[in-house]
Coordinates of N, CA and C in Angstrom, one line a residue:
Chain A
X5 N 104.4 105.3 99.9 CA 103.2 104.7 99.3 C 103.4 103.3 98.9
X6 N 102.4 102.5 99.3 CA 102.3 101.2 98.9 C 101.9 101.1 97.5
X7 N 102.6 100.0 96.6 CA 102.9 99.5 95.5 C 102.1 98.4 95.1
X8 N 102.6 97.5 96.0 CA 101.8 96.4 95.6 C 101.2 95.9 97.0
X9 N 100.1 95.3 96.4 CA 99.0 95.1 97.1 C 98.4 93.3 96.8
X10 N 98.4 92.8 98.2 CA 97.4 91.6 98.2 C 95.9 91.5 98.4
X11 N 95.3 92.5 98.5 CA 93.9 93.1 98.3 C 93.5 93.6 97.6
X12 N 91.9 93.2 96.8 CA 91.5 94.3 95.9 C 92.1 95.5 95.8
X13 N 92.2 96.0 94.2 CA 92.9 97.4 94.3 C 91.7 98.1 94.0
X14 N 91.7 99.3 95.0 CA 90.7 100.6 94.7 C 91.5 101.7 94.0
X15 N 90.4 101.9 92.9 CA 90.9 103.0 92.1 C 90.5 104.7 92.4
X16 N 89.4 104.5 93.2 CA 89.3 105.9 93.7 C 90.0 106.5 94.6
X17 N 90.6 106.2 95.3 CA 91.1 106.9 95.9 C 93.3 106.9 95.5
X18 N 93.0 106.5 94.2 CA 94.5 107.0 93.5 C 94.4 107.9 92.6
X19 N 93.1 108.6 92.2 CA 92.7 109.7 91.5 C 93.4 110.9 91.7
X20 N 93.2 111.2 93.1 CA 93.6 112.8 93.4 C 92.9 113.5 92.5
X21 N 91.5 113.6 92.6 CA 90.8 114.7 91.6 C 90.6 116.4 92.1
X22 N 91.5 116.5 93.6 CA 91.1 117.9 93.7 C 92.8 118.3 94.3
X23 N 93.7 117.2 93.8 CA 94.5 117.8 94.7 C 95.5 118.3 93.6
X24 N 95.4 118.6 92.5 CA 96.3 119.1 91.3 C 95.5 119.7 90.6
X25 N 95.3 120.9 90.7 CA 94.5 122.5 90.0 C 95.0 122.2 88.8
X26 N 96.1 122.5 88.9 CA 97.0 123.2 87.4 C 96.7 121.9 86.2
X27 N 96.1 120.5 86.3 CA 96.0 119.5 85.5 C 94.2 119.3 84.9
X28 N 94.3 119.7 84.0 CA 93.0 119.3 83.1 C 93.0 118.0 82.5
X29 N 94.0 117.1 82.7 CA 94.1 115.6 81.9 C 93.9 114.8 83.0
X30 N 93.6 113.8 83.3 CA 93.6 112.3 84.1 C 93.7 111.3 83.1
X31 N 94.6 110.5 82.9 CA 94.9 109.2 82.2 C 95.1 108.4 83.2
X32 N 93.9 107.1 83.1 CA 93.5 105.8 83.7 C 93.7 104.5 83.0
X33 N 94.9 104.3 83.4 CA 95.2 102.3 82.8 C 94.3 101.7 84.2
X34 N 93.5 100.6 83.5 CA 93.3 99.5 84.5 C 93.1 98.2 83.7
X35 N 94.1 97.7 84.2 CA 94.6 96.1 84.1 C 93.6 95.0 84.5
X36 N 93.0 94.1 83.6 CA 92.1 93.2 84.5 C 92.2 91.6 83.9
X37 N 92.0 90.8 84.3 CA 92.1 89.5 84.0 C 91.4 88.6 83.3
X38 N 92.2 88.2 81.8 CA 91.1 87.7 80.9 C 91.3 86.3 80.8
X39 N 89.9 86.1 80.6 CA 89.6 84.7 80.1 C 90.4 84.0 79.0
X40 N 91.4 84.3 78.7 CA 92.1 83.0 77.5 C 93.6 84.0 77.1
X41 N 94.2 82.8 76.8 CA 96.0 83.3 76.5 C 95.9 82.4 75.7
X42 N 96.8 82.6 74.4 CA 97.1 81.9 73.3 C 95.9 80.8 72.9
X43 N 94.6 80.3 72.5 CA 93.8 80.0 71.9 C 93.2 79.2 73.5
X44 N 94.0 79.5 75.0 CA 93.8 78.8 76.2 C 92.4 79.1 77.0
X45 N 91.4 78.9 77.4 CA 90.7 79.1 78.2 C 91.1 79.4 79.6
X46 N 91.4 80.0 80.0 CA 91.8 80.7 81.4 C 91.1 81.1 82.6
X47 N 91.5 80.0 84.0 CA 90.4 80.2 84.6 C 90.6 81.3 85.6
X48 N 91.5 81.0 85.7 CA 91.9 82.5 87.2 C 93.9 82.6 87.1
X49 N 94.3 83.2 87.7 CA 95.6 84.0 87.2 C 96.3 83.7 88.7
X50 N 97.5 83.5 89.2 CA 98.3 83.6 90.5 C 99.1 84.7 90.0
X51 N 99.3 86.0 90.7 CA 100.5 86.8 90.5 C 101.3 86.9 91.7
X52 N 102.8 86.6 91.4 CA 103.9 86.4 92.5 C 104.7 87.7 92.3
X53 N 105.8 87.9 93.1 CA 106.6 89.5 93.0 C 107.7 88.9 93.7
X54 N 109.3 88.9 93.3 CA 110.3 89.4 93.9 C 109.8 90.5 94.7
X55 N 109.5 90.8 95.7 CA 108.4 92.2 96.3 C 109.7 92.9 96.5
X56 N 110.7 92.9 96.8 CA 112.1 94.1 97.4 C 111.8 94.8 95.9
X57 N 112.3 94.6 94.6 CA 112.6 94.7 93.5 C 111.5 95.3 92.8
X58 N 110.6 94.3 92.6 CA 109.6 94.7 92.8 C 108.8 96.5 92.9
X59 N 108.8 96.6 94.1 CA 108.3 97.2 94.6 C 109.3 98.9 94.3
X60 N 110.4 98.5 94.3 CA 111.5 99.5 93.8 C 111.5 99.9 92.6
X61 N 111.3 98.8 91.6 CA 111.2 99.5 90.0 C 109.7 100.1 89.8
X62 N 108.9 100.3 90.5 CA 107.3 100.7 90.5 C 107.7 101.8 90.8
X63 N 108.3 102.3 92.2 CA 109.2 103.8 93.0 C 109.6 104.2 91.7
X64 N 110.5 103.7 90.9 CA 111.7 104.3 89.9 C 110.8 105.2 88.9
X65 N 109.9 103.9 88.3 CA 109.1 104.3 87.5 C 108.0 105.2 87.6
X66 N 107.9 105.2 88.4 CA 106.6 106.8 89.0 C 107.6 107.4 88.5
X67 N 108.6 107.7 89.2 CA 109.7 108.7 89.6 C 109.8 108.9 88.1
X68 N 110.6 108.1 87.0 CA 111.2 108.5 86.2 C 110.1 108.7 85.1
X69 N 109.2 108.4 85.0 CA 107.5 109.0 84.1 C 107.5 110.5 83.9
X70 N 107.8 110.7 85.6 CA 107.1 112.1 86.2 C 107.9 113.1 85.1
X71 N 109.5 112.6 85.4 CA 110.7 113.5 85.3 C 110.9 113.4 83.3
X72 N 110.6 112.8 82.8 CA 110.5 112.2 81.3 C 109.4 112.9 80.7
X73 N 107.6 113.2 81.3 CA 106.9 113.7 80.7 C 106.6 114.9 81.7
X74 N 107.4 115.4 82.2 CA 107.1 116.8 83.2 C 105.6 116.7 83.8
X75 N 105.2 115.8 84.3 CA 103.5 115.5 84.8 C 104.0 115.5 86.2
X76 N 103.1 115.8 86.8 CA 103.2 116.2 88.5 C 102.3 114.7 89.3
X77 N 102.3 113.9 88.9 CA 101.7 112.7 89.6 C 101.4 111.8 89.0
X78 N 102.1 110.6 89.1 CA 102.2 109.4 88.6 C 101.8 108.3 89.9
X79 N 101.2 107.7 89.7 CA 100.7 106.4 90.6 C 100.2 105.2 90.2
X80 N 101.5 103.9 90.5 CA 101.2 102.9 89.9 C 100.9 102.1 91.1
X81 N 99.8 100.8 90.8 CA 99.2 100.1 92.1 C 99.3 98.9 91.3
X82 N 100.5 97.3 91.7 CA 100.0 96.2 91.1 C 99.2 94.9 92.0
X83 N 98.2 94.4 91.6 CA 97.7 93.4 92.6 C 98.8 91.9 92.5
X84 N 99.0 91.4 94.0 CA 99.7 89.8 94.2 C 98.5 88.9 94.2
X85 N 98.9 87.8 94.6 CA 97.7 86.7 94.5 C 96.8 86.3 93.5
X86 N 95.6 85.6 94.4 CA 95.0 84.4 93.7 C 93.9 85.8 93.1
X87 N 93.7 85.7 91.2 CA 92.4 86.5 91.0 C 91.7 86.1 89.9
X88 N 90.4 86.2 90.1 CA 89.5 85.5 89.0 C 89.3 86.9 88.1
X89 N 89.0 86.2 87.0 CA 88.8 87.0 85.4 C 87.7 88.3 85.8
X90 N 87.8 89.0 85.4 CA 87.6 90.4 85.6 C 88.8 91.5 87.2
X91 N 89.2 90.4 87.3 CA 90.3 91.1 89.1 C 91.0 92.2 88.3
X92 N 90.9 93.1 88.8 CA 91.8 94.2 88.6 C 93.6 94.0 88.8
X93 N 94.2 94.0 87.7 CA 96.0 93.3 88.2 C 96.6 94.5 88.2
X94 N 96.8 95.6 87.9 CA 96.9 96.8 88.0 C 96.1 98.0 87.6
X95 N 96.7 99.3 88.5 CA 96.5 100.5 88.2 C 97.3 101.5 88.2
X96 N 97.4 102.3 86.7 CA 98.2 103.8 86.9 C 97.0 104.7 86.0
X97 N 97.6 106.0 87.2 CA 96.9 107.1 86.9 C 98.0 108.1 86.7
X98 N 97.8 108.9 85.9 CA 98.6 110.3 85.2 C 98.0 111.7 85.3
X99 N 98.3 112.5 86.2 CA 97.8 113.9 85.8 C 98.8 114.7 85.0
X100 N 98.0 115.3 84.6 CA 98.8 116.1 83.8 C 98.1 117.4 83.3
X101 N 99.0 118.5 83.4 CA 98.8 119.7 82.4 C 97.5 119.7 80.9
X102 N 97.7 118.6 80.4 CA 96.8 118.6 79.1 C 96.7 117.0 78.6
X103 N 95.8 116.4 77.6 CA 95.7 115.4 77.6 C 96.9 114.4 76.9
X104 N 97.7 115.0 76.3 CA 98.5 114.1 75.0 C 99.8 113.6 76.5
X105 N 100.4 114.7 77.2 CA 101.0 113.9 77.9 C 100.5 112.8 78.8
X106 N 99.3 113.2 79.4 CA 99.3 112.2 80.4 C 98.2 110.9 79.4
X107 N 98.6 110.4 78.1 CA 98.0 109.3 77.4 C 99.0 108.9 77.2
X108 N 100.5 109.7 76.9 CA 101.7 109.3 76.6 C 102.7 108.6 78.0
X109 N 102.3 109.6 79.2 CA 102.9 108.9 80.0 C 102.3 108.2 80.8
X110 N 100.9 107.4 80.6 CA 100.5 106.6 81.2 C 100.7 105.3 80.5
X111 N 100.7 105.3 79.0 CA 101.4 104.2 78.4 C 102.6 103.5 78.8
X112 N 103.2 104.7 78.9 CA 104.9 104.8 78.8 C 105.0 103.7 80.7
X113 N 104.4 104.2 81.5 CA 104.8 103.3 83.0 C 104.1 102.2 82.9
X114 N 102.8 102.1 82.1 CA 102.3 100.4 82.6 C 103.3 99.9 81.9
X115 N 104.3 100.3 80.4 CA 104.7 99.4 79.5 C 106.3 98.9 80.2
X116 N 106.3 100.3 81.3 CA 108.0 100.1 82.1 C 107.7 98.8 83.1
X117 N 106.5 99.0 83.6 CA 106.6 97.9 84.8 C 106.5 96.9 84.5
X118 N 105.8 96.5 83.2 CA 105.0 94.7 82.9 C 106.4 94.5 82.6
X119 N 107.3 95.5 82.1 CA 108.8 94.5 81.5 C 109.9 94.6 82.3
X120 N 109.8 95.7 83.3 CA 110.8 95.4 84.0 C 110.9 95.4 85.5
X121 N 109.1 95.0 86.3 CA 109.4 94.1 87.3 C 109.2 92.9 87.6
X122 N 109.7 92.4 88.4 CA 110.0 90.9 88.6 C 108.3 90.5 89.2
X123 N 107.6 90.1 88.0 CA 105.8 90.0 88.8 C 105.4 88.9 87.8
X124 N 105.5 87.8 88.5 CA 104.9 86.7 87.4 C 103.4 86.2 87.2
X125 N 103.3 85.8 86.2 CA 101.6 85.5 86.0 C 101.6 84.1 85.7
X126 N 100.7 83.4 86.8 CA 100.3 82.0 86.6 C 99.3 82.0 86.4
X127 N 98.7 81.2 85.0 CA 97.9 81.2 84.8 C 97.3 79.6 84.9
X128 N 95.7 79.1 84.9 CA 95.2 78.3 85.8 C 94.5 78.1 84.7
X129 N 94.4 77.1 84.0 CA 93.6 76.4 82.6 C 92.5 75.5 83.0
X130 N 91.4 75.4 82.0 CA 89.9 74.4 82.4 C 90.6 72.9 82.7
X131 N 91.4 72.7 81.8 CA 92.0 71.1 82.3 C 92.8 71.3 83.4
X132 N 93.0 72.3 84.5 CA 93.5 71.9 85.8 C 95.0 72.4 85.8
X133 N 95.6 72.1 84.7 CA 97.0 72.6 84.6 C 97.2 74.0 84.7
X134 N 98.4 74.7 84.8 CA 98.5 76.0 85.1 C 99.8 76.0 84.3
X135 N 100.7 77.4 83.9 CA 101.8 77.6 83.3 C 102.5 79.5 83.6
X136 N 103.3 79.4 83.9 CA 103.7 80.7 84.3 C 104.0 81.1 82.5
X137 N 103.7 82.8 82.6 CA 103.6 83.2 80.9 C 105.1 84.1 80.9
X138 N 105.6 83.6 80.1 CA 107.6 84.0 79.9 C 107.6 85.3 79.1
X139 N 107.7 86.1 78.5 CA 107.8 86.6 77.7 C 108.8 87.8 77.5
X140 N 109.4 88.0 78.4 CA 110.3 89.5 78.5 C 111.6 88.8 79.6
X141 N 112.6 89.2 79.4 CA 113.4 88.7 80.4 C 113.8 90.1 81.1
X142 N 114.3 90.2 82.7 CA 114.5 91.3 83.1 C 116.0 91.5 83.4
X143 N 116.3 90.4 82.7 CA 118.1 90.2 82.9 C 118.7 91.4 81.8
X144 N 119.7 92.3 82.6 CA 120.0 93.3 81.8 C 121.4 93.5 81.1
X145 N 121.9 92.1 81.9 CA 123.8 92.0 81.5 C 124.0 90.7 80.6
X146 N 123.0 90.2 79.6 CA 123.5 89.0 78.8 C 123.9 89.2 77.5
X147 N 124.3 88.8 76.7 CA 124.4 88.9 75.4 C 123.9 88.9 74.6
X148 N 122.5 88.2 74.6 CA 121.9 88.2 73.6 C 120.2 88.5 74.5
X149 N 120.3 89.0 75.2 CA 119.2 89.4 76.5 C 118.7 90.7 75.6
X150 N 117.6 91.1 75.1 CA 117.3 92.2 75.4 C 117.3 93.3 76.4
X151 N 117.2 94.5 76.6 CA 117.3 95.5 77.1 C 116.1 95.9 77.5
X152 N 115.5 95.5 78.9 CA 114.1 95.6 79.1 C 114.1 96.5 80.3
X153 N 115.2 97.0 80.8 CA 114.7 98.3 81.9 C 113.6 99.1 82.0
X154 N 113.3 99.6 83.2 CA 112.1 100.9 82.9 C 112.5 101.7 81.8
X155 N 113.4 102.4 81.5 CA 113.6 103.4 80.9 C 113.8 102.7 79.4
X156 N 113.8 101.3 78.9 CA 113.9 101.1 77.8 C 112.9 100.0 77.2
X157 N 111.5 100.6 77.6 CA 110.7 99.5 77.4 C 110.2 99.0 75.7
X158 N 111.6 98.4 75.1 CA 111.4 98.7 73.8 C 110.5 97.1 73.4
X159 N 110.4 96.3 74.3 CA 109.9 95.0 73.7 C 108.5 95.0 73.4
X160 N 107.9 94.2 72.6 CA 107.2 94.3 71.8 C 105.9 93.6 72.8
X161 N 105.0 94.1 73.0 CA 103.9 93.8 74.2 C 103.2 92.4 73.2
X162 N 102.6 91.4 73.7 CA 102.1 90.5 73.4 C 100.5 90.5 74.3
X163 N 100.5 91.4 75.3 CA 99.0 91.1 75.9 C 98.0 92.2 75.8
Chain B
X23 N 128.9 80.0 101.7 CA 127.9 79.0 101.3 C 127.1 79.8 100.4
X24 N 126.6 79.4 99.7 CA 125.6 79.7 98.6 C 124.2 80.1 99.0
X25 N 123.1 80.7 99.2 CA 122.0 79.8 99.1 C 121.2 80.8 97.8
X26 N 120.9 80.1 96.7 CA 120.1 80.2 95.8 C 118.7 80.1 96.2
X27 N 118.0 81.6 96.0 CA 116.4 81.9 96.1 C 115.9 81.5 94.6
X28 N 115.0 80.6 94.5 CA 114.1 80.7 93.2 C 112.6 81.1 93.3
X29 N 112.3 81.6 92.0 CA 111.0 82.1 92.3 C 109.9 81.6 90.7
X30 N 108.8 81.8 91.0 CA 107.7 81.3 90.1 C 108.7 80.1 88.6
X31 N 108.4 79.9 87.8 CA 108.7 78.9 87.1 C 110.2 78.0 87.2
X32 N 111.3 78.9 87.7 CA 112.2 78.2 88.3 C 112.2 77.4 89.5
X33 N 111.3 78.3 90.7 CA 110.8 77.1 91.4 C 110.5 76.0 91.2
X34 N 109.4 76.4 90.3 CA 108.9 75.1 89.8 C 109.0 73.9 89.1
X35 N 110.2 73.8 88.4 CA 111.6 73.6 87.8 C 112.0 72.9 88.9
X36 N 112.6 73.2 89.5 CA 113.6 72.8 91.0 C 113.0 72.2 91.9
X37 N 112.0 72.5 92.0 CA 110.6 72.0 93.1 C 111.0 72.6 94.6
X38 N 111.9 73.0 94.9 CA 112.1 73.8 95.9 C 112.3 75.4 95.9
X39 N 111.8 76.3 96.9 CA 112.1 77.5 97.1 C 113.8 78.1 97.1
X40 N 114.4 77.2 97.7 CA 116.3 77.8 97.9 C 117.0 76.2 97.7
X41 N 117.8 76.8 97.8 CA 118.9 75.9 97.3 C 120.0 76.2 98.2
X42 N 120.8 75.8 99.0 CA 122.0 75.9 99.8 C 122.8 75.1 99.0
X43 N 124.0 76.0 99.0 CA 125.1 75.6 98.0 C 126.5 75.5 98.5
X44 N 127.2 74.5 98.1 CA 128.7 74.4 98.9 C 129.6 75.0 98.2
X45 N 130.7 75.3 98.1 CA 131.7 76.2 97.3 C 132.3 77.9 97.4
X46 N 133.0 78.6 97.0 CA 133.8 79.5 97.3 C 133.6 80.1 96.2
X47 N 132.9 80.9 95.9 CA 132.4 82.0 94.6 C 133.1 83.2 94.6
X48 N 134.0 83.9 93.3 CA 134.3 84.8 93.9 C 132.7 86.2 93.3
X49 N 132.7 85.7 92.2 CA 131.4 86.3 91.4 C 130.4 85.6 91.6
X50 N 129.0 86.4 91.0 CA 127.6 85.8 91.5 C 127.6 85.3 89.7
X51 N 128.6 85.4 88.6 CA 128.3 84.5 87.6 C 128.8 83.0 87.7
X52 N 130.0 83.0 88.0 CA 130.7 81.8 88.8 C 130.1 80.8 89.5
X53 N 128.7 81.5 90.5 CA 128.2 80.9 91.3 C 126.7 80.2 90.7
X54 N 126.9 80.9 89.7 CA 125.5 80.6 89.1 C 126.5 79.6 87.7
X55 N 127.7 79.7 87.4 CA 127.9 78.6 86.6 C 128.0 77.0 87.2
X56 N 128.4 77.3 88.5 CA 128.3 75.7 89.5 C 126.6 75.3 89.6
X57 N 126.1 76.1 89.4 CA 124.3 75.9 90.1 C 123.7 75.1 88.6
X58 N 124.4 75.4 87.6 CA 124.1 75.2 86.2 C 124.8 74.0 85.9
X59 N 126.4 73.6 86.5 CA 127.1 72.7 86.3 C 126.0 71.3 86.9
X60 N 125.6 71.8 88.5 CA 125.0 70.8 89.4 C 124.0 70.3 88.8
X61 N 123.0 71.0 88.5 CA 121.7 71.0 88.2 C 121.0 71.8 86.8
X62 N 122.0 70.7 85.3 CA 121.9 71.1 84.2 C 120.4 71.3 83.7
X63 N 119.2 70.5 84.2 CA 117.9 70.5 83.9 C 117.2 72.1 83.9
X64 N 118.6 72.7 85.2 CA 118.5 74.5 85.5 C 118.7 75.6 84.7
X65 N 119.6 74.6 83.8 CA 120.9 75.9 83.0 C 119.8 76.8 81.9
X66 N 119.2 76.2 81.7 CA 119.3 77.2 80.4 C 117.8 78.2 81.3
X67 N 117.5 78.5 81.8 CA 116.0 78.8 82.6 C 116.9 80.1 83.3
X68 N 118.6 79.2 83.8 CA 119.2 80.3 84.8 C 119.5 81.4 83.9
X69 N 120.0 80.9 82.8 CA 120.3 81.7 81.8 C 120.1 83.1 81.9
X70 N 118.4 82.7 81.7 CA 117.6 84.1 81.5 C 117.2 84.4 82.6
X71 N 117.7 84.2 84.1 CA 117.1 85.4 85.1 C 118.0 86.0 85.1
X72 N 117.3 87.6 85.8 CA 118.5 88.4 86.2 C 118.1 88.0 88.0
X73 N 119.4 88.4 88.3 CA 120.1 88.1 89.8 C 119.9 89.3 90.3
X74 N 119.0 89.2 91.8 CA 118.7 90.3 93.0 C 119.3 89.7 94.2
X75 N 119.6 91.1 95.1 CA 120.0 90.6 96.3 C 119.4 91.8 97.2
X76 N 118.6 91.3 98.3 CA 117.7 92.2 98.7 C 117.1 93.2 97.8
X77 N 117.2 94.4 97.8 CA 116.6 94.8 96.8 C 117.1 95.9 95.5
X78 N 118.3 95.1 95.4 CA 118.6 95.4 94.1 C 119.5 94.1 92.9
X79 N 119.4 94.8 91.9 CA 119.3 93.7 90.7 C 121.5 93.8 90.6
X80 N 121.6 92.8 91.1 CA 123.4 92.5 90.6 C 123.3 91.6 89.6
X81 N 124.8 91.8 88.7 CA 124.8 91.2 87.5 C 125.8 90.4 88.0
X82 N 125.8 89.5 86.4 CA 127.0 88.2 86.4 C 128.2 88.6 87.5
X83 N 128.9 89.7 86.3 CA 130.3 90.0 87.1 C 130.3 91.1 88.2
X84 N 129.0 91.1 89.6 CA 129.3 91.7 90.5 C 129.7 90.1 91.7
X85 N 130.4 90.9 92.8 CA 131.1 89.7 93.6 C 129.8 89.0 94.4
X86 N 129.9 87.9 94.4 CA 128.6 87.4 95.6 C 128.3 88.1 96.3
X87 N 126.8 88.4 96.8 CA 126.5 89.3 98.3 C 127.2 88.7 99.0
X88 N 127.5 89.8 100.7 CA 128.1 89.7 101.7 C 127.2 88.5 102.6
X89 N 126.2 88.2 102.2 CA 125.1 87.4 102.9 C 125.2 85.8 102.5
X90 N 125.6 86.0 101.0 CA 125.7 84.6 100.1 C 124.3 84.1 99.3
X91 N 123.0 85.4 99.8 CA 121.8 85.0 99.0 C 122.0 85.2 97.7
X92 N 121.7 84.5 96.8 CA 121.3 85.1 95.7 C 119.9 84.7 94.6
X93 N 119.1 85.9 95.0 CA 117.4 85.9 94.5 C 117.6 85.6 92.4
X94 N 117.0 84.7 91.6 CA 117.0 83.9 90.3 C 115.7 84.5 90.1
X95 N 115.4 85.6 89.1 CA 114.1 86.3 88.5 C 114.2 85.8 87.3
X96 N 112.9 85.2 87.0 CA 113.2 84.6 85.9 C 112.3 85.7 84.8
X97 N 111.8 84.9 83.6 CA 111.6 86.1 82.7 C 110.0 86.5 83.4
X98 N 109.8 87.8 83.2 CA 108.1 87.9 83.4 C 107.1 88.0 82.1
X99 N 106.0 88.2 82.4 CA 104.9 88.3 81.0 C 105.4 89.1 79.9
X100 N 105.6 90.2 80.7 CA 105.7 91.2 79.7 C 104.6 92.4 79.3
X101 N 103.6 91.3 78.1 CA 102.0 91.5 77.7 C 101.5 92.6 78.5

């Protein structure tokens, strides 16, 4: 299954609404693109990817969601490229057994991926300037580096 | 040989995509301390990436890839 995507992301057809009986829950993250960062007026967003890496910790993180909240289907979709304010920048969906896990583990993988894959966000200001947004490092061997792996998404979200 | 992949803000820092590098590394921290030595305006930005090689994430003290790439992730949003 493809991960990341340079085309509109469709969300219907990552649902699976008839192919998991045993799940009364569907939990739907969708990621979209806002107009202002830090007091900034924001005109449109560039998203870039290490895509090998990438694309790998999105694999992990399905994987390791599934295996962490016992849910039978995890599907994360992030968008690349140029997208104007309302663009969809990701999607995960969660089935599950009943609702408390799949609210829990649908938090739990958007919160693994923003911090621990390599996907940067340039953002594109009314004065013409643009700035890529820093906030999480995904370096896991420094000293004074936080611990931002999938499985340890302890940093404190700012968006 | 070296060659250093950069990506979004470090790029742009550097103003180029790679970097080919001269020297005998036996580590990918070693090799990233000459890249810091050359090009101090780099150091503290290299600091904070973590280091991929195709598609997986090696650290300081693993030995240079067999290839000599080595991909500079710098921090992401997070948010």
């Amino acid at each position: 299954m493809e991960v990341l995507f340079h085309t509109p992301l469709a969300v219907e057809p990552m649902l699976e609404l008839h192919a998991h009986p045993e799940c009364g829950g569907l939990a739907l993250f969708v990621g979209t693109v806002r107009d202002h960062h830090e007091g900034r007026q924001v005109w449109r967003l560039r998203y870039t990817a290490y895509e090998p890496v990438a694309a790998r910790v999105i694999r992990e993180v399905e994987a390791s969601t599934k295996e962490r909240f016992d849910v039978p289907y995890v599907r994360i979709a992030h968008r690349l490229g140029d997208l104007i304010i309302g663009d969809v920048a990701i999607v995960c969906v969660v089935r599950a057994p009943h609702r408390a896990e799949a609210f829990e583990a649908c938090r739990y993988a958007v919160d693994a991926v923003k911090h621990g894959a390599p996907i940067w966000k340039e953002e594109f200001y009314a004065d013409g300037s643009s700035a890529f947004v820093e906030g999480c490092c995904i370096r896991d061997d420094g000293h004074d580096v936080p611990h931002v792996l999938p499985r340890h998404p302890t940093h404190t979200s700012h968006g | 040989m070296i060659v250093f992949e950069f990506f979004a803000s470090l790029e742009r820092l550097a103003g180029a995509r790679e970097l080919p590098f001269d020297g005998v590394y036996a580590t990918v921290g070693e090799a990233l301390g000459a890249l810091a030595a050359a090009r101090p305006e780099l150091a503290s930005l290299v600091e904070r990436c973590a280091c991929a090689s195709g598609d997986v994430i090696v650290r300081r003290a693993d030995p240079v890839p067999a290839d000599g790439r080595i991909a500079l992730l710098p921090p992401v949003a997070g948010g």
